[in-house]
Every structure is written in structure tokens, then in C-alpha cells.
Amino acid sequence: MDGSEPTIDALQGGDRRALARAITLVESTRADHRDEAATLLAAALPLSGDAVRVGITGPPGVGKSTFIEALGMHVLSLGHRLAVLTVDPSSARSGGSILGDKTRMVELAKQPDAFIRPSPGGRHLGGVARRTRDAMLLCEAAGFDVVFVETIGVGQSEVEVADMVDLFCMLVNPGSGDDLQGIKRGITELADLVVVNKSDGDLTAAAGRTRAAYADALGLLSPRWQAWTPRAVACSSVEGTGIDEVWDTIESFTAAVDASGERQQRRGTQARSWMWSEIRDELLDDFRSDPRVVDRLPLVEKQVEAGDLTPTEAARQLLDAFEHDADG
Ligand SMILES: Nc1nc2c(ncn2[C@@H]2O[C@H](COP(=O)(O)OP(=O)(O)OP(=O)(O)O)[C@@H](O)[C@H]2O)c(=O)[nH]1
Ligand SMILES: [Mg+2]
């Protein structure tokens, strides 16, 4: 990494440039970088784990960026240090980042106690959140005691983010929960907190109704935690109203799941499933870059598409080729 390698000492000192370089290092796919990254992460691990980890999701335009800016400024005003990471499924596919380009948290970005990191560009095989967990550990080692992980509300990225945070917060629009259909569309079992944003001006009344509807619906979901029943809060990220209530709710949550021991327990489970997803991703990378697989893949895929070969048989052929190669 161009001369000055990020060291654990520089990280611990809270140096944001060292942190940015460290995250770049763990995102790198170069073999020598990966060794360095592994060393750094091993040193970071015992320094991490004390932060409050919050996942934030919501449909495009619901106000995620505005909300993170408002809640982030509030969190800083309480003396915390905040890291904001972004998981953007579009960047994994296209190499460009939708969220990255639009994520303009102008005020927050100026604050010395905030660190904002857009989604890594470029092609990542495996989960879209693959390196975000590592980045989170590095942020925590660098003394950031609150971490937001933002993602857009589509598909697998929500599940992956929910699986790396303590509290998963879902932003919804006023009016999105007025009928059962809307709630069913909007909600998943992942939400520990639903925030109805844009509760201001003409939308205030609608936001109140939506909040009440979600509060009812949340009580009916099968609980993710013994000690926590999901809640719904209305806020205006533009006017700043309700933002303190959102943060108070997050603090009530951490107090409850710490007292019950569930947060610690959940983190153990998350770490184990992280290991398995790492194994899955690594194996898949090795498989897809194996010369024998690369040679056979185009033809086999064509045969499967044409119905000349069953998917099961095709997979077996490719795995055989791969395993023989691995055996030397
Ligand atoms: N009235 C009102 N408008 C809001 C509020 N929060 C955000 N908006 C507006 O909603 C629009 C979208 O806000 P963003 O924060 O960019 O939303 P986002 O969810 O980050 O959008 P994407 O990044 O495109 O997914 C902007 O015009 C905001 O000004 C709010 O609390 N009240
Ligand atoms: Mg945004």
C-alpha cells in the first residue's frame, strides 16, 4: 500500500486516514494485501466489539441519507464517535455505486468525530457485504463507538446487514402502512425498529397513522429477541423532530438486550455464520477462478441452458474437475 502501511497503532490513535487506508487494504484482492489485512484484522479484533451497531434500510427516496445525517449529528452531540458504512448491491454488479454517488451527508462529513465510507466499487463475488464486516471491526478498533450500516431496501443485502448489526432499523414513508397490504409489503421480520420518516407539514397526520399501524403489526411478528419487542417511531429528518426519540429507543434496545445477555449471544452466532459465509465465498472464488472450471464453464452452461445436461450433472462435472485440480 503505497509506502505507509496502516498500522494498528495509527488506527487506535483514531487517525481517520489510517482507517480509510486500512479499509482499502481489506477490500483489496491482491494476495500480499490479504496477508497484511489478516494481520491488521487480527490485531483489531480484541479492540472491537464495544460499539452499538445499527443497520439502516429503506426504499429509495425515503430519506436514509437525510436521516443518517440528522441522527448522526445527534449522536455526535452526545459525545459519541460515529462511523457510517454503506452496503450497495448495485456496486457489486456494475462496479459503480448508486448509493455512493448520492450519499451526500454534507454536515456529517465535516465532523471530526464522524467517518463516512461509501460502498466499495468493483466486482465482488459472494455477498455484497463481504468486506463490510471487516470494515466495521476496523472502525471499532479506531474508537468509533457507534456504527451505522446503510443499505437500500432490496433483497439479500438487507439480510446480510441485519446479520452483522445489533439493531436493524427500517425507514418507511408516511402512508405506506395504512392498510395491511402496505404493511406486508413494507415489513420484514428483520426490523427491530420502524421509523416513519417525513413526519412534518402535510404528512404529519399520515405519519402518525402509519406509525400506529406499524406498531400494531410489529407486535404480531415472531420476536427476534426475548427482551425486545420491535417499536415504531415517527420523525422528521428535515426538521429534526423525533430524532432524539429514535436514539433513545436504540439505547433502550441495547440496555434490554445487554441485560438479557442476548446481544453477546447474538454476536457469537453472527461471528460463526460470518465464518461460514467467508468459507463459502472463498471456495466459490477459488472454484470460479480454477483453470479447469474456467475451461469447461462456457460449454457446460450452454448445455444446461439448452436442456442437454441436467443442472445436477453439470454441477457434478464441474466440481469433479475442480476437486481433481485441487488434488494436484
Ligand atoms: N418533508 C421531508 N422530506 C424529507 C425528509 N427526509 C428526507 N426528505 C426528502 O426526501 C428526499 C430524499 O431524501 P434522501 O435522504 O436523499 O433519501 P434516500 O433514502 O437517501 O434516497 P436514496 O439514497 O436515493 O435511496 C429529499 O428530497 C429529502 O429532502 C423529512 O424528514 N421530511
Ligand atoms: Mg441516500
PDB file of C-alpha atoms and ligand atoms in Angstrom, residues 58-67 98-99 102-103 150 152 171 197-200 203 235-239, ligand 1:
ATOM      1  CA  GLY A  58     -35.439   1.773   3.421  1.00  0.00           C
ATOM      2  CA  PRO A  59     -36.698   2.258  -0.121  1.00  0.00           C
ATOM      3  CA  PRO A  60     -35.095   4.825  -2.450  1.00  0.00           C
ATOM      4  CA  GLY A  61     -36.069   8.354  -1.533  1.00  0.00           C
ATOM      5  CA  VAL A  62     -37.454   7.544   1.928  1.00  0.00           C
ATOM      6  CA  GLY A  63     -34.780   9.803   3.409  1.00  0.00           C
ATOM      7  CA  LYS A  64     -31.997   7.460   4.519  1.00  0.00           C
ATOM      8  CA  SER A  65     -29.212   9.947   3.856  1.00  0.00           C
ATOM      9  CA  THR A  66     -31.107  12.818   5.473  1.00  0.00           C
ATOM     10  CA  PHE A  67     -31.998  10.622   8.446  1.00  0.00           C
ATOM     11  CA  ILE A  98     -25.765   4.180  -6.682  1.00  0.00           C
ATOM     12  CA  LEU A  99     -25.725   4.976  -3.006  1.00  0.00           C
ATOM     13  CA  LYS A 102     -25.987  10.035  -3.918  1.00  0.00           C
ATOM     14  CA  THR A 103     -24.777   9.700  -0.377  1.00  0.00           C
ATOM     15  CA  GLU A 150     -26.775   1.646   5.452  1.00  0.00           C
ATOM     16  CA  ILE A 152     -31.098   0.084   0.174  1.00  0.00           C
ATOM     17  CA  LEU A 171     -37.316   3.549   7.351  1.00  0.00           C
ATOM     18  CA  ASN A 197     -39.770   9.479   8.307  1.00  0.00           C
ATOM     19  CA  LYS A 198     -41.097  12.753   6.863  1.00  0.00           C
ATOM     20  CA  SER A 199     -43.444  13.331   9.781  1.00  0.00           C
ATOM     21  CA  ASP A 200     -43.728  17.047   9.067  1.00  0.00           C
ATOM     22  CA  LEU A 203     -47.542  14.492   6.095  1.00  0.00           C
ATOM     23  CA  CYS A 235     -39.669  11.515  12.960  1.00  0.00           C
ATOM     24  CA  SER A 236     -38.779  14.324  10.614  1.00  0.00           C
ATOM     25  CA  SER A 237     -35.179  14.171   9.489  1.00  0.00           C
ATOM     26  CA  VAL A 238     -35.540  17.612   7.911  1.00  0.00           C
ATOM     27  CA  GLU A 239     -36.950  19.343  10.995  1.00  0.00           C
TER      28      GLU A 239
HETATM   29  N1  LIG B   1     -40.518  16.506   4.195  1.00  0.00           N
HETATM   30  C1  LIG B   1     -39.448  15.728   4.419  1.00  0.00           C
HETATM   31  N2  LIG B   1     -38.654  15.391   3.400  1.00  0.00           N
HETATM   32  C2  LIG B   1     -37.582  14.607   3.654  1.00  0.00           C
HETATM   33  C3  LIG B   1     -37.285  14.139   4.953  1.00  0.00           C
HETATM   34  N3  LIG B   1     -36.185  13.375   4.880  1.00  0.00           N
HETATM   35  C4  LIG B   1     -35.783  13.385   3.598  1.00  0.00           C
HETATM   36  N4  LIG B   1     -36.624  14.129   2.855  1.00  0.00           N
HETATM   37  C5  LIG B   1     -36.520  14.425   1.420  1.00  0.00           C
HETATM   38  O1  LIG B   1     -36.676  13.224   0.677  1.00  0.00           O
HETATM   39  C6  LIG B   1     -35.815  13.241  -0.451  1.00  0.00           C
HETATM   40  C7  LIG B   1     -34.931  12.009  -0.425  1.00  0.00           C
HETATM   41  O2  LIG B   1     -34.075  12.088   0.704  1.00  0.00           O
HETATM   42  P1  LIG B   1     -32.722  11.234   0.807  1.00  0.00           P
HETATM   43  O3  LIG B   1     -32.190  11.440   2.164  1.00  0.00           O
HETATM   44  O4  LIG B   1     -31.834  11.516  -0.342  1.00  0.00           O
HETATM   45  O5  LIG B   1     -33.348   9.780   0.651  1.00  0.00           O
HETATM   46  P2  LIG B   1     -32.550   8.395   0.488  1.00  0.00           P
HETATM   47  O6  LIG B   1     -33.406   7.354   1.114  1.00  0.00           O
HETATM   48  O7  LIG B   1     -31.163   8.538   0.978  1.00  0.00           O
HETATM   49  O8  LIG B   1     -32.573   8.215  -1.070  1.00  0.00           O
HETATM   50  P3  LIG B   1     -31.633   7.226  -1.939  1.00  0.00           P
HETATM   51  O9  LIG B   1     -30.228   7.401  -1.479  1.00  0.00           O
HETATM   52  O10 LIG B   1     -31.870   7.671  -3.333  1.00  0.00           O
HETATM   53  O11 LIG B   1     -32.162   5.825  -1.703  1.00  0.00           O
HETATM   54  C8  LIG B   1     -35.035  14.536  -0.388  1.00  0.00           C
HETATM   55  O12 LIG B   1     -35.643  15.472  -1.214  1.00  0.00           O
HETATM   56  C9  LIG B   1     -35.146  14.936   1.056  1.00  0.00           C
HETATM   57  O13 LIG B   1     -35.060  16.313   1.251  1.00  0.00           O
HETATM   58  C10 LIG B   1     -38.165  14.533   6.024  1.00  0.00           C
HETATM   59  O14 LIG B   1     -37.994  14.185   7.197  1.00  0.00           O
HETATM   60  N5  LIG B   1     -39.219  15.324   5.688  1.00  0.00           N
END
